[in-house]
Coordinates of C-alpha atoms (C1' of nucleotides) in Angstrom, one line a residue:
Chain X
M115 CA 0.0 0.0 0.0
R116 CA 1.3 3.4 -1.0
P117 CA 2.0 5.8 1.9
L118 CA -0.9 8.2 2.3
F119 CA -0.3 11.7 1.0
H120 CA -1.2 14.8 3.0
P121 CA -0.5 18.2 1.6
A122 CA 1.3 20.7 3.7
L123 CA -0.9 23.5 5.0
E124 CA 0.6 26.0 2.5
D125 CA 0.0 23.7 -0.4
I126 CA -3.7 23.3 0.2
K127 CA -5.6 24.7 -2.8
P128 CA -9.1 26.2 -2.4
E129 CA -10.3 24.5 -5.5
A130 CA -9.5 21.1 -4.0
I131 CA -11.4 22.0 -0.8
L132 CA -14.4 23.2 -2.8
Y133 CA -14.3 20.3 -5.1
A134 CA -14.1 17.8 -2.1
L135 CA -17.1 19.5 -0.4
S136 CA -19.2 19.7 -3.6
D137 CA -20.3 16.2 -3.0
P138 CA -23.0 15.9 -0.3
E139 CA -21.9 12.4 0.6
R140 CA -18.4 13.6 1.3
V141 CA -19.8 16.6 3.2
A142 CA -21.8 14.1 5.3
I143 CA -18.7 12.1 6.1
Y144 CA -16.7 15.2 6.9
A145 CA -19.4 16.7 9.1
K146 CA -19.6 13.4 11.1
L147 CA -15.9 13.4 11.5
A148 CA -15.9 17.0 12.7
G149 CA -18.7 16.2 15.1
A150 CA -17.3 12.9 16.4
S151 CA -14.9 13.1 19.3
S152 CA -13.6 9.7 18.4
G153 CA -11.3 9.4 15.3
G154 CA -13.8 8.1 12.8
T155 CA -12.9 5.0 11.0
C156 CA -14.0 4.4 7.4
S157 CA -16.5 1.7 8.3
A158 CA -17.9 3.7 11.1
L159 CA -18.9 6.4 8.6
A160 CA -20.1 4.2 5.8
D161 CA -23.7 4.3 6.8
L162 CA -25.5 7.4 5.6
G163 CA -28.9 6.4 6.8
D164 CA -30.5 6.1 3.5
R165 CA -27.7 4.1 1.8
V166 CA -24.5 2.3 2.7
I167 CA -21.5 3.6 0.7
P168 CA -19.5 0.7 -0.9
K169 CA -16.1 0.2 0.5
S170 CA -14.1 1.3 -2.6
S171 CA -16.2 4.5 -3.0
L172 CA -15.7 5.3 0.7
S173 CA -12.0 4.7 0.4
N174 CA -12.0 7.1 -2.6
H175 CA -14.0 9.7 -0.6
F176 CA -11.4 9.6 2.1
K177 CA -8.7 9.9 -0.4
V178 CA -10.3 13.0 -1.9
L179 CA -10.8 14.5 1.6
R180 CA -7.3 13.7 2.6
E181 CA -5.5 15.0 -0.5
S182 CA -7.5 18.2 -0.6
G183 CA -6.2 18.8 2.9
L184 CA -9.5 18.5 4.8
I185 CA -8.6 15.4 6.9
L186 CA -5.7 13.6 8.4
S187 CA -5.6 9.9 8.2
E188 CA -3.3 7.6 10.1
R189 CA -3.3 3.9 10.4
Q190 CA -3.7 2.7 13.9
G191 CA -3.5 -1.0 14.1
V192 CA -5.9 -2.6 11.7
E193 CA -7.9 0.5 11.1
M194 CA -7.6 4.0 9.9
R195 CA -8.2 7.0 12.3
N196 CA -9.4 10.1 10.5
Q197 CA -9.6 13.6 11.9
T198 CA -10.3 16.9 10.4
R199 CA -7.7 19.6 10.0
C200 CA -10.2 22.3 10.6
T201 CA -8.1 24.3 13.1
E202 CA -5.2 24.5 10.7
L203 CA -7.4 25.2 7.8
D204 CA -9.2 28.0 9.4
E205 CA -5.8 29.7 9.8
R206 CA -5.3 29.4 6.1
F207 CA -8.8 30.0 4.9
P208 CA -10.5 31.9 7.6
G209 CA -14.2 31.2 7.9
L210 CA -14.3 29.0 4.8
I211 CA -15.1 25.6 6.4
K212 CA -17.6 27.1 8.8
A213 CA -19.4 28.9 6.1
I214 CA -19.6 25.8 4.0
L215 CA -20.9 23.5 6.7
T216 CA -23.4 26.2 7.7
A217 CA -24.6 26.4 4.1
Y218 CA -25.2 22.7 4.2
G219 CA -26.9 23.0 7.5
Q220 CA -24.3 20.5 8.8
L221 CA -22.4 22.6 11.2
P222 CA -22.2 20.1 14.1
V223 CA -20.7 22.0 17.0
Q224 CA -19.1 25.2 17.6
P225 CA -15.4 25.2 16.6
K226 CA -13.1 24.2 19.4
T227 CA -11.3 27.1 21.0
D228 CA -8.6 25.1 22.8
Chain H
M141 CA -32.5 28.9 -28.2
R142 CA -33.9 27.6 -24.9
P143 CA -34.9 30.1 -22.3
L144 CA -32.2 30.5 -19.7
F145 CA -32.9 28.8 -16.4
H146 CA -32.2 30.5 -13.1
P147 CA -33.0 28.7 -9.9
A148 CA -35.2 30.5 -7.3
L149 CA -33.3 31.6 -4.3
E150 CA -34.7 28.9 -2.1
D151 CA -33.8 26.2 -4.7
I152 CA -30.1 27.0 -4.7
K153 CA -28.0 24.1 -3.5
P154 CA -24.7 24.5 -1.7
E155 CA -23.2 21.6 -3.6
A156 CA -24.0 23.4 -6.9
I157 CA -22.3 26.6 -5.6
L158 CA -19.2 24.7 -4.4
Y159 CA -19.0 22.7 -7.6
A160 CA -19.2 25.8 -9.7
L161 CA -16.6 27.5 -7.7
S162 CA -14.3 24.5 -7.6
D163 CA -13.0 25.4 -11.0
P164 CA -10.4 28.2 -10.9
E165 CA -11.4 29.3 -14.4
R166 CA -15.0 29.8 -13.3
V167 CA -13.9 31.6 -10.1
A168 CA -11.8 34.0 -12.2
I169 CA -14.8 34.7 -14.3
Y170 CA -17.0 35.1 -11.3
A171 CA -14.6 37.4 -9.5
K172 CA -14.2 39.6 -12.5
L173 CA -18.0 39.8 -12.8
A174 CA -18.2 40.6 -9.0
G175 CA -15.6 43.3 -9.4
A176 CA -16.8 44.8 -12.7
S177 CA -19.4 47.6 -12.4
S178 CA -20.6 47.0 -15.9
G179 CA -22.6 43.8 -16.7
G180 CA -19.9 41.6 -18.0
T181 CA -20.5 39.9 -21.3
C182 CA -19.1 36.5 -22.2
S183 CA -16.6 37.7 -24.6
A184 CA -15.4 40.4 -22.3
L185 CA -14.4 37.7 -19.8
A186 CA -12.9 35.1 -22.2
D187 CA -9.4 36.4 -21.7
L188 CA -7.8 35.0 -18.6
G189 CA -4.4 36.4 -19.4
D190 CA -2.5 33.2 -19.8
R191 CA -5.2 31.6 -22.1
V192 CA -8.3 32.5 -24.0
I193 CA -11.2 30.3 -23.1
P194 CA -13.0 28.8 -26.2
K195 CA -16.5 30.1 -26.8
S196 CA -18.2 26.9 -26.2
S197 CA -16.4 26.3 -23.0
L198 CA -17.1 29.8 -21.9
S199 CA -20.8 29.4 -22.6
N200 CA -20.7 26.2 -20.5
H201 CA -19.0 28.0 -17.6
F202 CA -21.7 30.6 -17.7
K203 CA -24.3 27.9 -17.8
V204 CA -22.8 26.3 -14.7
L205 CA -22.6 29.6 -12.8
R206 CA -26.1 30.5 -13.8
E207 CA -27.8 27.2 -13.0
S208 CA -26.0 27.0 -9.7
G209 CA -27.6 30.3 -8.8
L210 CA -24.4 32.4 -8.8
I211 CA -25.2 34.7 -11.6
L212 CA -28.1 36.2 -13.5
S213 CA -27.9 36.4 -17.3
E214 CA -30.2 38.3 -19.5
R215 CA -30.0 39.0 -23.2
Q216 CA -29.7 42.7 -24.0
G217 CA -29.7 43.1 -27.7
V218 CA -27.0 41.0 -29.3
E219 CA -25.1 40.3 -26.2
M220 CA -25.7 38.8 -22.8
R221 CA -25.4 40.8 -19.6
N222 CA -24.3 38.9 -16.6
Q223 CA -24.4 40.0 -13.0
T224 CA -23.7 38.2 -9.7
R225 CA -26.5 37.4 -7.3
C226 CA -24.2 37.9 -4.4
T227 CA -26.5 40.0 -2.3
E228 CA -29.3 37.4 -2.5
L229 CA -27.0 34.6 -2.0
D230 CA -25.5 36.1 1.1
E231 CA -28.9 36.1 2.7
R232 CA -29.3 32.4 1.9
F233 CA -25.7 31.3 2.7
P234 CA -24.3 34.0 5.0
G235 CA -20.5 34.5 4.5
L236 CA -20.1 31.8 2.0
I237 CA -19.2 33.6 -1.2
K238 CA -17.0 36.0 0.6
A239 CA -15.1 33.2 2.4
I240 CA -14.6 31.5 -0.9
L241 CA -13.4 34.5 -2.8
T242 CA -11.1 35.3 0.1
A243 CA -9.7 31.7 0.1
Y244 CA -8.9 32.2 -3.7
G245 CA -7.3 35.5 -2.9
Q246 CA -9.8 37.1 -5.3
L247 CA -11.6 39.3 -3.0
P248 CA -10.5 42.9 -2.9
V249 CA -10.6 43.1 0.9
Q250 CA -9.3 45.9 3.1
P251 CA -6.1 45.0 4.8
K252 CA -6.6 43.4 8.2
T253 CA -5.4 45.4 11.2
D254 CA -4.5 42.5 13.5
Chain V
dT13 C1' 0.9 -20.2 9.9
dC14 C1' -3.6 -19.1 9.3
dA15 C1' -8.0 -16.6 9.5
dA16 C1' -10.6 -12.4 10.1
dC17 C1' -10.9 -7.8 9.3
dA18 C1' -10.1 -2.7 7.7
dG19 C1' -9.1 -0.5 4.0
dT20 C1' -6.7 0.1 -0.8
dT21 C1' -6.0 -0.8 -5.5
dC22 C1' -7.5 -2.5 -10.0
dC23 C1' -10.2 -2.2 -13.9
dG24 C1' -14.1 -1.9 -16.9
dA25 C1' -18.6 0.5 -17.4
dA26 C1' -21.1 4.7 -17.0
dT27 C1' -21.0 9.5 -16.6
dT28 C1' -19.1 14.0 -17.3
dT29 C1' -16.1 17.5 -19.4
dC30 C1' -14.1 19.7 -23.2
dT31 C1' -14.0 22.1 -27.5
dG32 C1' -14.4 22.7 -32.7
dA33 C1' -18.0 23.1 -35.9
dA34 C1' -22.6 24.2 -36.9
dC35 C1' -26.4 26.8 -35.6
dT36 C1' -29.6 30.6 -33.6
dA37 C1' -30.7 35.2 -32.3
dT38 C1' -30.3 40.1 -32.8
dG39 C1' -29.1 44.6 -34.8
dG40 C1' -27.5 47.4 -38.4
dA41 C1' -26.7 48.6 -43.2
dA42 C1' -28.0 48.6 -47.9
Chain R
dT191 C1' -36.8 43.2 -47.0
dT192 C1' -32.4 40.9 -47.4
dC193 C1' -27.8 40.3 -46.2
dC194 C1' -24.0 40.5 -43.1
dA195 C1' -21.5 40.7 -38.7
dT196 C1' -21.5 39.7 -34.0
dA197 C1' -22.7 37.2 -29.5
dG198 C1' -23.6 33.3 -27.7
dT199 C1' -25.8 28.3 -27.7
dT200 C1' -26.1 23.7 -29.0
dC201 C1' -24.3 19.4 -31.1
dA202 C1' -21.2 15.6 -31.3
dG203 C1' -17.5 12.8 -30.5
dA204 C1' -13.0 12.4 -28.0
dA205 C1' -10.8 12.6 -23.6
dA206 C1' -11.0 12.5 -18.8
dT207 C1' -13.3 11.3 -14.5
dT208 C1' -16.2 8.7 -11.4
dC209 C1' -18.3 4.6 -9.6
dG210 C1' -18.2 0.2 -7.5
dG211 C1' -17.4 -5.0 -7.5
dA212 C1' -13.6 -8.0 -7.1
dA213 C1' -9.0 -8.9 -5.8
dC214 C1' -5.4 -7.5 -3.0
dT215 C1' -2.4 -5.6 1.1
dG216 C1' -1.4 -5.0 5.9
dT217 C1' -2.4 -5.8 10.7
dT218 C1' -3.9 -8.4 14.7
dG219 C1' -4.9 -12.4 17.3
dA220 C1' -5.3 -17.4 17.8

DNA sequence: TCAACAGTTCCGAATTTCTGAACTATGGAA
DNA sequence: TTCCATAGTTCAGAAATTCGGAACTGTTGA
């Protein structure tokens, strides 16, 4: 398996962020991740309620989110822990993520201020 | 020619906005439109500096922008006047457009005094 | 060493995007 | 009116992207 690619903060492109979040399925995944306190695994996020995302599609969604700079994934044992990079991202693109999640009506919690 | 479709404000979908603005070429067009006081025509916006967008591609860009709810197009004589719907949109999705244009570095903002 | 499991990669089918060419709509001139 | 020029749209086929089942990889535990 190839090592997972994560762009450096300064290499994150707005078009990649917008593209990644132009898919409601990915937004749902991202919003769950942003809301969950636990590092969300892929399989924990596969169930969208009305449909279960196939494994390969899910893996691709995570890849898009990861390579756009929205999330950080690291293998932990047999599974993959994913977390958002929202604090970092908000530095680089102030207000962007919050405005997007608000637009989707998916803003889960107020941003952490720690 | 088919009549041009514009979604009603309440039918505008965030995914359509994000998708439309996930293409830097469309962002450039939109930003020029937002900046220009005159209603920008298609041909006036075709020149991106480093490349001239083909007519048919340009027409498609405008269609995507229009059908996502970002712009309003109306024929005026032989040409098409386009204007942004940013005031309306900001009501529906507060802060979204501004955050996006800022992220792209395309918003002529006043310098922060931090 | 083997089995179970989480997730990735592969690959073919379906969908979408791109753009040159043809077409439509409008206005102005003869 | 008829013809021409201009602005933009639509068409069509090639290229690129997305989707998802099947096969594969890496890890843990027995």
